[in-house]
Short mmCIF file of C-alpha atoms in Angstrom, two decimals:
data_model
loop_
_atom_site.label_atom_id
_atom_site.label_comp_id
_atom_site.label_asym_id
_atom_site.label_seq_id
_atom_site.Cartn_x
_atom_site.Cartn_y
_atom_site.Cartn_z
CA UNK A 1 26.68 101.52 94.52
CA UNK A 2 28.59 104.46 94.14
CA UNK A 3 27.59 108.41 94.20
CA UNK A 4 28.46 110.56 91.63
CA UNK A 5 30.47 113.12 92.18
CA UNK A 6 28.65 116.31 92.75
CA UNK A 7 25.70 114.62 92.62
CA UNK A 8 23.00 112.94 94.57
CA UNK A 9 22.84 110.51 91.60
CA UNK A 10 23.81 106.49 92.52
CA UNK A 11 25.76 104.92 90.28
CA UNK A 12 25.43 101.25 89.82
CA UNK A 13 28.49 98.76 89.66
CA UNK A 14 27.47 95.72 87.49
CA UNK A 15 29.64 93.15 86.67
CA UNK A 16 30.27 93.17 82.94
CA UNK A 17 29.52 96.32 80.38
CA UNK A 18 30.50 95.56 76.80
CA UNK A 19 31.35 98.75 75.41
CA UNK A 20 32.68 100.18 72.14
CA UNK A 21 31.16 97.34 70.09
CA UNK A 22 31.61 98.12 65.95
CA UNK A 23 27.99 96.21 65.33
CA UNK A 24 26.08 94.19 68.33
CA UNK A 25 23.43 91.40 66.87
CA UNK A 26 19.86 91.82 69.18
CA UNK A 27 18.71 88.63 66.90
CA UNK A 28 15.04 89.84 67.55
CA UNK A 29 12.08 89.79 66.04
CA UNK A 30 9.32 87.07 65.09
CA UNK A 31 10.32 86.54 61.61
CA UNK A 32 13.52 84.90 60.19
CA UNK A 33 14.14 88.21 58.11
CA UNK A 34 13.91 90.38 60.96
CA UNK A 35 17.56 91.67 61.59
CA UNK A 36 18.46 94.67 63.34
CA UNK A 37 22.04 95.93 63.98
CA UNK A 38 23.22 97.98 66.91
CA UNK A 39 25.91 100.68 67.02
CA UNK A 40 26.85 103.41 69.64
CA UNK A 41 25.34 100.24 72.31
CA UNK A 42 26.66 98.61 75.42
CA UNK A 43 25.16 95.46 77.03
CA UNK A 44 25.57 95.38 81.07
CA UNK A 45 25.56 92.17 82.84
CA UNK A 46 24.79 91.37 86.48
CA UNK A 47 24.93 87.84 87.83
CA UNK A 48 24.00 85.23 84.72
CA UNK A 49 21.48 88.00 83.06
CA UNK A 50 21.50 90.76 80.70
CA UNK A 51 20.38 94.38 82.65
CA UNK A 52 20.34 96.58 80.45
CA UNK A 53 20.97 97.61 76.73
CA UNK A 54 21.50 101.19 76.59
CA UNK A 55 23.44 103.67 74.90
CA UNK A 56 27.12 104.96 75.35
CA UNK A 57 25.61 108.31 76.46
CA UNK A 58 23.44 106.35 78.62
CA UNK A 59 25.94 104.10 79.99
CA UNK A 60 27.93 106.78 81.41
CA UNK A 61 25.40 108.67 83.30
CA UNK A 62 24.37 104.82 84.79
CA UNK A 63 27.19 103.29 86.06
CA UNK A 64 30.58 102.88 87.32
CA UNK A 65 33.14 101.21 84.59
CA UNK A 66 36.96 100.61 85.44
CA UNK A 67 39.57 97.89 84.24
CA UNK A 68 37.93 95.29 85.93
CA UNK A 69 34.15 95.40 84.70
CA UNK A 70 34.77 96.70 81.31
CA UNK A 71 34.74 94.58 78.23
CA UNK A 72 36.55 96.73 75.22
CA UNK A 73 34.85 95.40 72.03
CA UNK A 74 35.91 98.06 69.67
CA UNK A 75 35.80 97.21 66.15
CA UNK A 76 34.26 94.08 66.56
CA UNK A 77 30.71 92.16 66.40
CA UNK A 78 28.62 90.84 69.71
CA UNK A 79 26.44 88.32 69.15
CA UNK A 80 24.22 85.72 71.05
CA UNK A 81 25.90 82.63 71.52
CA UNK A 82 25.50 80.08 69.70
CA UNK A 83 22.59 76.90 70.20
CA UNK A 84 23.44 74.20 68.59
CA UNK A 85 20.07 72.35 68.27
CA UNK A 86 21.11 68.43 67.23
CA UNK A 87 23.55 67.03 68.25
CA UNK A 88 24.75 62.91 68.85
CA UNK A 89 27.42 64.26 71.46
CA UNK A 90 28.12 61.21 73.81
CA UNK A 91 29.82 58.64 71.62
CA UNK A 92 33.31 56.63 71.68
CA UNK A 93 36.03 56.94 68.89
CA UNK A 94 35.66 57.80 65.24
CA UNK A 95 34.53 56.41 62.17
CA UNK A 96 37.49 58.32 60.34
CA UNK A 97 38.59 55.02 58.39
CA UNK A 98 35.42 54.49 57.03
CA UNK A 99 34.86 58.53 56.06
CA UNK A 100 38.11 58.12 54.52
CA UNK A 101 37.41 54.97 52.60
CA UNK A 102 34.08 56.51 50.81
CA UNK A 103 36.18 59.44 50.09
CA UNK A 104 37.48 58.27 46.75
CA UNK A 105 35.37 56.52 44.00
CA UNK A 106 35.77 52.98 44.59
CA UNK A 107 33.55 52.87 47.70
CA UNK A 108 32.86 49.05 48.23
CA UNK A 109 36.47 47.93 47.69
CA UNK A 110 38.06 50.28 50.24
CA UNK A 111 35.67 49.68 52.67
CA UNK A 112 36.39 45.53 52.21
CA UNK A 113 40.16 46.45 52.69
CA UNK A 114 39.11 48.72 56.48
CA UNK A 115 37.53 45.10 57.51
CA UNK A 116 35.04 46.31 59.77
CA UNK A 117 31.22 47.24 61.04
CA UNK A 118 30.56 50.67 59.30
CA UNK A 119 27.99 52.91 59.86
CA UNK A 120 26.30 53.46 63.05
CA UNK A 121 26.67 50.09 64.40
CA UNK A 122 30.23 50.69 64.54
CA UNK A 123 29.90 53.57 66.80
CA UNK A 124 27.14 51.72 68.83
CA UNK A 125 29.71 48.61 69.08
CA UNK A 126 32.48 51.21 70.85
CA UNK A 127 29.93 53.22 72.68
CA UNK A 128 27.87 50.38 74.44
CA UNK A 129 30.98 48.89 76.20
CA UNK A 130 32.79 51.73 77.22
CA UNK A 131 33.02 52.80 80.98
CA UNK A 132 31.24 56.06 81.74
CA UNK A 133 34.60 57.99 82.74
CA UNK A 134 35.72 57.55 79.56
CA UNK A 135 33.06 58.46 77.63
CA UNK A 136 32.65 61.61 79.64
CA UNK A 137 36.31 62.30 79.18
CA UNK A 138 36.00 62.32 75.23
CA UNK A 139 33.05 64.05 75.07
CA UNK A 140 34.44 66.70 77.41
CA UNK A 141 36.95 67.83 75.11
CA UNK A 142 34.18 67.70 72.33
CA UNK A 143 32.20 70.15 74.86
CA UNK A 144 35.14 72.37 74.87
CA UNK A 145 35.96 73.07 71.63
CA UNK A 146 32.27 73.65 70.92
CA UNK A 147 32.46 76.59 73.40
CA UNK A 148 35.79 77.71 71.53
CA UNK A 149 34.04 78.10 68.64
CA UNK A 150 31.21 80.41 70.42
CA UNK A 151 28.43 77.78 71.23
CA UNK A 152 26.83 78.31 74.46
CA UNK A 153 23.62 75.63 74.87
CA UNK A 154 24.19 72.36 72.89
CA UNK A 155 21.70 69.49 72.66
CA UNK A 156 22.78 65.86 73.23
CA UNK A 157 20.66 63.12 71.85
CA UNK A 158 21.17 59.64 73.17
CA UNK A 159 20.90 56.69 70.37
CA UNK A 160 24.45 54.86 70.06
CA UNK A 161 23.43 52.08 72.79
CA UNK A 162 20.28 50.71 72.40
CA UNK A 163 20.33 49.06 75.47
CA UNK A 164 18.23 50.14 78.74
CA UNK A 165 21.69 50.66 80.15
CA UNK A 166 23.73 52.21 77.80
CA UNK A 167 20.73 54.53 76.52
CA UNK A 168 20.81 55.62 80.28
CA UNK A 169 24.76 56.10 80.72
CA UNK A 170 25.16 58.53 77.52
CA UNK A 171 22.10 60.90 78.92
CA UNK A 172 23.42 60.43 82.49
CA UNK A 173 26.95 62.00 80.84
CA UNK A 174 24.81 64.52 79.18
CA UNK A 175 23.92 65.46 82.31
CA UNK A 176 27.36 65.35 84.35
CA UNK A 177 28.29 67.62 81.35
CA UNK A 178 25.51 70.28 82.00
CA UNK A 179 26.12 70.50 85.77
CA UNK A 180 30.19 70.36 85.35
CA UNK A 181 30.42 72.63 82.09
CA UNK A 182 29.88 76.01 81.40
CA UNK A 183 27.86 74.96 78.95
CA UNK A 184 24.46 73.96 78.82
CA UNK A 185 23.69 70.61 77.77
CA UNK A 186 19.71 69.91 77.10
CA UNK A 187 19.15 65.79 76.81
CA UNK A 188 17.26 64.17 74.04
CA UNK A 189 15.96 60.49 74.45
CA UNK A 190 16.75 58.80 71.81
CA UNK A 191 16.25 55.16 71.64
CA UNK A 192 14.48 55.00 68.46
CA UNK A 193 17.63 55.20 66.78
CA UNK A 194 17.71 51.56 65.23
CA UNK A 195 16.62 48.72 66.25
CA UNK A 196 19.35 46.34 67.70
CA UNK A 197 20.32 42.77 66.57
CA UNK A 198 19.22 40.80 69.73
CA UNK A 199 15.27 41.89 69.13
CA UNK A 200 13.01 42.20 66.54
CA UNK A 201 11.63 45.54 65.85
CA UNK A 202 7.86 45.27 67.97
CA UNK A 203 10.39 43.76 71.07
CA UNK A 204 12.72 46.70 70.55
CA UNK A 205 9.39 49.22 70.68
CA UNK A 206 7.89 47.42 73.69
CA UNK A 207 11.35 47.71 75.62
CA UNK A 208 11.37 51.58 74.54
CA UNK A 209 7.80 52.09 75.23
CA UNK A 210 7.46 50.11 78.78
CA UNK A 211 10.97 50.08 80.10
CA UNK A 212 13.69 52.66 78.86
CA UNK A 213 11.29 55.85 78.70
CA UNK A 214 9.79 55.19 82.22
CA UNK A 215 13.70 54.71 83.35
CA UNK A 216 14.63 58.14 81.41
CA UNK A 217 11.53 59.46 83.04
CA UNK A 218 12.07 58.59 86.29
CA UNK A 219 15.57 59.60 86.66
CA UNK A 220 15.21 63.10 84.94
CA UNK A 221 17.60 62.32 82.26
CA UNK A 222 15.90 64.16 79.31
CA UNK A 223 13.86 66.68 78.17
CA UNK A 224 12.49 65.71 74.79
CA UNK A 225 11.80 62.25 73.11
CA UNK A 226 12.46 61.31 69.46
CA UNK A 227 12.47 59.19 66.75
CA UNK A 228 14.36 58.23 63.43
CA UNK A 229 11.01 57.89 60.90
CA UNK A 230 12.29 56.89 58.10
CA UNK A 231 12.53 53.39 55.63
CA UNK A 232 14.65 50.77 57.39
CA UNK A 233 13.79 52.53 60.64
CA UNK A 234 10.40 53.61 62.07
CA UNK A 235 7.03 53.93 60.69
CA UNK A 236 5.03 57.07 60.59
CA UNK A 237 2.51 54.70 63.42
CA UNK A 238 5.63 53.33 65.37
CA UNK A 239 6.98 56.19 65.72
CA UNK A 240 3.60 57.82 66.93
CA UNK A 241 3.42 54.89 69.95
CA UNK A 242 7.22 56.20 71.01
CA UNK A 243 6.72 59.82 70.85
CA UNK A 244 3.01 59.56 72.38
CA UNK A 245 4.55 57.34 75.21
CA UNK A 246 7.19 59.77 75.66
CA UNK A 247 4.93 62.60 75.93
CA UNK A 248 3.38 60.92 78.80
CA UNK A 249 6.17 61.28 80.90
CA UNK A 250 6.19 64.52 80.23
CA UNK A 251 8.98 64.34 77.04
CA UNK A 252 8.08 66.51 74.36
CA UNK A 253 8.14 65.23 71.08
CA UNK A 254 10.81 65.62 68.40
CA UNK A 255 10.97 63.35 64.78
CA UNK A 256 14.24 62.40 62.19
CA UNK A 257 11.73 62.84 59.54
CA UNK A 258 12.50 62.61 55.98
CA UNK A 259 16.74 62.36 55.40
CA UNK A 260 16.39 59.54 53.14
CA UNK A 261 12.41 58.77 52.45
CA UNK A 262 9.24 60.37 52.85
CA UNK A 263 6.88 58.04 55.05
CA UNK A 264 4.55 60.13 56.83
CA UNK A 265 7.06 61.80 59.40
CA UNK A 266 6.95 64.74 58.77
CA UNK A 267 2.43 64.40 58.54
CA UNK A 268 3.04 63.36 62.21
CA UNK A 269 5.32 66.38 63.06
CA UNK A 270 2.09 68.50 62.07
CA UNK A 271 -0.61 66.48 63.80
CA UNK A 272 1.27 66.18 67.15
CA UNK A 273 2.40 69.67 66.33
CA UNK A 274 5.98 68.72 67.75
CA UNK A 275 8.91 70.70 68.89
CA UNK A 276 10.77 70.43 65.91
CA UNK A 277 11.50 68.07 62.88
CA UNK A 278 15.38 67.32 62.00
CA UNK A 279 16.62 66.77 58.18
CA UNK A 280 13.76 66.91 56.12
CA UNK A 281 15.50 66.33 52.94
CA UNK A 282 12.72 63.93 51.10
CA UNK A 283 9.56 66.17 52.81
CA UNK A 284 7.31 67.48 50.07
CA UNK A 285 6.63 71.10 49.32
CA UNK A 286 2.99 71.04 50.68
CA UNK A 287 3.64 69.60 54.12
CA UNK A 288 6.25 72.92 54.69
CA UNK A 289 3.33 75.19 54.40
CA UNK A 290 1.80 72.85 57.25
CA UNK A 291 4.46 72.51 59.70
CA UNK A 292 5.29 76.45 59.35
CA UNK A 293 1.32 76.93 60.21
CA UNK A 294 1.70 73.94 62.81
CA UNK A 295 4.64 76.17 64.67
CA UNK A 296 7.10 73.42 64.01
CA UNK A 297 10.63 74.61 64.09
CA UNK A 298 12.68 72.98 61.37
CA UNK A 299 16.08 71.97 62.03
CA UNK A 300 18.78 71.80 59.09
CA UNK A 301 22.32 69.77 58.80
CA UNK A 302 24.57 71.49 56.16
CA UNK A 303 27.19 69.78 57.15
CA UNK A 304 25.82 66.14 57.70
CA UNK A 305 24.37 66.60 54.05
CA UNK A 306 28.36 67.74 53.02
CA UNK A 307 29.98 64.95 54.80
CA UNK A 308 27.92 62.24 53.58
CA UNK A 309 27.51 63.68 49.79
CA UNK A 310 23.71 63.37 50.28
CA UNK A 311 21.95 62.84 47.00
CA UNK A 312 19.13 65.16 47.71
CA UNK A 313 19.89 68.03 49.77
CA UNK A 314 17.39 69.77 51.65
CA UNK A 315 15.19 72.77 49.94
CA UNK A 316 16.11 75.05 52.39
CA UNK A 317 14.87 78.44 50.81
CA UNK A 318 11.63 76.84 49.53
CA UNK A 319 10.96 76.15 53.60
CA UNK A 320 12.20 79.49 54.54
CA UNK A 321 10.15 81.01 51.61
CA UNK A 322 7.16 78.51 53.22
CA UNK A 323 7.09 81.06 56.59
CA UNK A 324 9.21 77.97 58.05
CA UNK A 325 11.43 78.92 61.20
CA UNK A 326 14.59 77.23 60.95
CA UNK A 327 17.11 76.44 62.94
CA UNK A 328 20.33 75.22 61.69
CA UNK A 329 22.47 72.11 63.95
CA UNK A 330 25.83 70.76 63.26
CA UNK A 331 24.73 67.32 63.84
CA UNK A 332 27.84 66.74 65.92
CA UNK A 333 28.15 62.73 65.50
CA UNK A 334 31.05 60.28 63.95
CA UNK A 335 29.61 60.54 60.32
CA UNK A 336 29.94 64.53 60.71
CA UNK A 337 32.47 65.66 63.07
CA UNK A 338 32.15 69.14 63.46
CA UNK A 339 32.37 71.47 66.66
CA UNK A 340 31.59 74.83 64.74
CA UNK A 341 28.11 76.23 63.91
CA UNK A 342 30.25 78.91 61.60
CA UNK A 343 31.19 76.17 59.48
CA UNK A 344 27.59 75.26 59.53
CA UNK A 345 26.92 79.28 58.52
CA UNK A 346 28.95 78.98 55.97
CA UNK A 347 27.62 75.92 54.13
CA UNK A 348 24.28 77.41 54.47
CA UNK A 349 25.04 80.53 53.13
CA UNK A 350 26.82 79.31 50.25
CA UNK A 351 25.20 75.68 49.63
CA UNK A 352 21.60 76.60 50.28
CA UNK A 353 20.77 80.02 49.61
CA UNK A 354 20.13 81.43 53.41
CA UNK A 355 20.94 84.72 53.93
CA UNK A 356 23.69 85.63 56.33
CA UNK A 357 20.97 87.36 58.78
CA UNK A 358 18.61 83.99 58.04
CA UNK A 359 21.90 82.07 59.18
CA UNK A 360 22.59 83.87 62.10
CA UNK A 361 19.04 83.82 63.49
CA UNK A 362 19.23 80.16 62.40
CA UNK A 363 22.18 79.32 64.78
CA UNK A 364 20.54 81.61 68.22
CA UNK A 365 17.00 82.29 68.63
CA UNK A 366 15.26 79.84 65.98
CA UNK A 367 17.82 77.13 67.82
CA UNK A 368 16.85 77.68 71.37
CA UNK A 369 13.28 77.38 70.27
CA UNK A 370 13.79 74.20 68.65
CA UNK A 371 14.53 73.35 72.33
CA UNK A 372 11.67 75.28 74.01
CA UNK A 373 14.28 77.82 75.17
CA UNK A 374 12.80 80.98 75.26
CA UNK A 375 15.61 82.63 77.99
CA UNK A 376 18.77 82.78 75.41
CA UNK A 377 19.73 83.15 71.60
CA UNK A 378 18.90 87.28 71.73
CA UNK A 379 20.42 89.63 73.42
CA UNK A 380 17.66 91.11 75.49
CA UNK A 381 17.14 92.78 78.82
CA UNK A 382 16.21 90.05 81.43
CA UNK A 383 17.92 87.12 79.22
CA UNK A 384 21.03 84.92 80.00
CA UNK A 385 24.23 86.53 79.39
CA UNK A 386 25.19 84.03 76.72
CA UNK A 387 26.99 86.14 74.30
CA UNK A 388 29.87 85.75 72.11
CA UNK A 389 32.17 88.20 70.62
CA UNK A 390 33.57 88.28 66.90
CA UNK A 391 36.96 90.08 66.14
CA UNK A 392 35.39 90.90 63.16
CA UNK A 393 34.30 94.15 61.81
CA UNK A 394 30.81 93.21 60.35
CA UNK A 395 28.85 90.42 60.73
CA UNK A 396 28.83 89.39 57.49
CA UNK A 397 32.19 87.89 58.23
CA UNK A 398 30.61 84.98 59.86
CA UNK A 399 29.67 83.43 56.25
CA UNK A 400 32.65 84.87 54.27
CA UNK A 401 35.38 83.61 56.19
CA UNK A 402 35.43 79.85 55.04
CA UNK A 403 36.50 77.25 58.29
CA UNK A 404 38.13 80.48 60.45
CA UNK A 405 37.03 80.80 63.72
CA UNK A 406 36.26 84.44 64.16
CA UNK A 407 35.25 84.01 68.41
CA UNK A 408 37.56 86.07 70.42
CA UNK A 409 35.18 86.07 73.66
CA UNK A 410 32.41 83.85 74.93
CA UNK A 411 30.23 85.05 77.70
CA UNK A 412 28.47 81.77 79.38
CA UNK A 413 25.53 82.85 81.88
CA UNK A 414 27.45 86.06 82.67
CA UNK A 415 31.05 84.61 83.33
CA UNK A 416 33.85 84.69 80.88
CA UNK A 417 35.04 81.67 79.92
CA UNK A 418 37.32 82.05 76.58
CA UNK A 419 39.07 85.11 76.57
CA UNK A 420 41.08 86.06 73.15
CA UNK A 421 40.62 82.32 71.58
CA UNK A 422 41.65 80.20 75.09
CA UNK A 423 40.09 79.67 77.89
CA UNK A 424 40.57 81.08 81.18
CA UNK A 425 42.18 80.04 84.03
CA UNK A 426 39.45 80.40 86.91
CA UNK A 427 37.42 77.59 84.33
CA UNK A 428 37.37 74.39 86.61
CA UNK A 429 36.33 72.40 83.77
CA UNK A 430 39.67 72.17 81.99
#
């Protein structure tokens, strides 16, 4: 506390003020299309929260700023950070010969000439067997480049073991990631990922249903449970016995509903009025109306539906136009490796008609409720002081500049941890 001069007046010393911002991004308001833009604002920090918003006038007759409190963010944007809602985070290698192979037109005879498993069970062959230090090592540097690129609380979905044990060592790493980080991880249980080659699909269920989600449960290892409901994979009443098993452990639900069939996931989404449902490419124009009543937040890939040339891509605007709320992922997994939800801003600006306030919303507050967060993704009074900071002068930037990554600054729970583009040196993470 300080006096001010003169005056019987106290002046606070927080430990952050933002200051001279060009435009600062609240990302409040109920509806997707509610976008307000600051100007003439600070945000001051103390500990890991948000104290006040206020303005510059304001700011002055508040509190004490020097060199080593103040954040100059003149002619630049300040923005939530970034929640990336679905992501497969904890995997081993790549799958970059076979995303090269299908790159060209003669699919089937480049992938002969790679001569080996494709598609997930190539991932869940490297994953299963590899130690957990090295797993956590790879995904580490994963982790950080997601924070370069402004993303703040990421969700990590288990699903490439399929195995009581290895289901359990990827969420255990999502969790060594969480509490060595600066970022927040939030685990996702997923088992129901495929069903592996040693059991048949009811043995696979039972070993979900009576051993792996007790395990998960008993440990603390996740917060949500889903399910991949789709043809090939899960029925609509399989996948009701996981998620209703999950549930009571206390793991709310979540559904892969609808990426390449509609078979009654996205009907389930409504009834058990889940957290949210993820792809919904295939799920009919009726059942949107429904799940926006139901208070299901839908979550959107652009960039899984670019990187595997989907044949139907999702209707986003007819969902948005539905009253959906929508919250858009990168899908972070070998068969879509990308780290940057601006990419993911920019394909859905350009690809599938969002709007660039839609987008933004879509990436911070819509995201953090499609993981029950309700303490980050706006910059608010009382919130966590996950921010990020643009050297940008509008906003609009975020969906114009194609693949550039316009961070400068990210803010995780009130401590700086990339300063212009790198991180800093007090980070014990690196």
């Amino acid at each position: 506390m300080y006096y001010c001069k003169g005056s019987d007046r106290v002046l606070k010393r927080p430990d952050y003020i933002i200051k001279n911002a060009a435009q600062i991004l609240p990302c409040t308001g109920d509806e997707m299309q509610d976008f307000q833009v600051l100007t003439d604002t600070a945000i001051v920090i103390e500990g890991e929260r948000i104290i006040d918003i206020c303005s510059d006038k304001e700011l002055k007759q508040r509190y004490v700023m020097d060199d080593t409190n103040s954040i100059d963010a003149e002619g630049k944007v300040v923005a939530p950070g970034y929640v990336d809602a679905h992501t497969h985070l904890v995997f081993y290698g790549s799958r970059v010969e076979e995303y090269a192979a299908k790159l060209s037109g003669n699919i089937e005879g480049n992938l002969k000439k790679i001569a080996m498993t494709i598609g997930p069970n190539r991932t869940i062959e490297l994953t299963r067997d590899t130690p957990e230090d090295v797993l956590l090592e790879q995904s580490k540097k994963r982790i950080m480049t997601m924070l370069k690129h402004g993303t703040t609380t990421v969700e990590s979905k288990s699903g490439y073991g399929l195995t009581p044990e290895s289901e359990l060592k990827i969420l255990r790493i999502g969790r060594q990631l969480h509490d060595s980080s600066p970022l927040d991880v939030v685990n996702t249980f997923l088992g129901a990922h495929g069903i592996p080659d040693h059991l048949t699909k009811e043995q696979y269920i039972n070993e979900i249903v009576d051993v792996m989600i007790p395990q998960v449960a008993q440990h603390n290892l996740a917060e949500f449970c889903d399910v991949w409901c789709d043809e090939g994979y899960f029925t609509e009443q399989e996948s009701e016995r996981i998620l209703q098993a999950g549930l009571a452990y206390g793991l709310l639900p979540k559904i892969h509903a609808d990426a390449y069939s509609y078979i009654g996931g996205s009907d389930l989404a409504v009834r058990m009025k889940m957290v949210s449902i993820d792809h919904l490419n295939y799920t009919p124009e009726s059942l949107m109306t429904q799940l926006a009543e139901a208070g299901v937040i839908g979550v959107l890939m652009p960039a899984l539906d670019f990187a595997v040339a989907h044949k139907r891509p999702f209707a986003a605007r007819k969902m948005l136009d539905s009253g959906m709320q929508i919250a858009l992922a990168t899908d972070m997994c070998p068969a879509c490796y990308t780290s940057s939800m601006s990419f993911v801003i920019n394909l859905a600006c350009r690809l599938y008609q969002f709007t660039v306030e839609e987008a933004i919303k879509a990436s911070t507050k819509v995201a953090a409720r499609a993981l029950n967060l309700t303490d980050r993704g706006t910059l608010e009074i009382g919130k966590i002081a996950d921010i990020q900071i643009w050297d940008v002068p509008n906003y609009k930037h975020v969906a114009y500049e194609l693949g550039t990554n316009i961070v400068e600054t990210v803010i995780k729970r009130g401590r700086v941890v990339i300063n212009e583009g790198t991180w800093v040196k007090e980070n014990t993470f690196i």
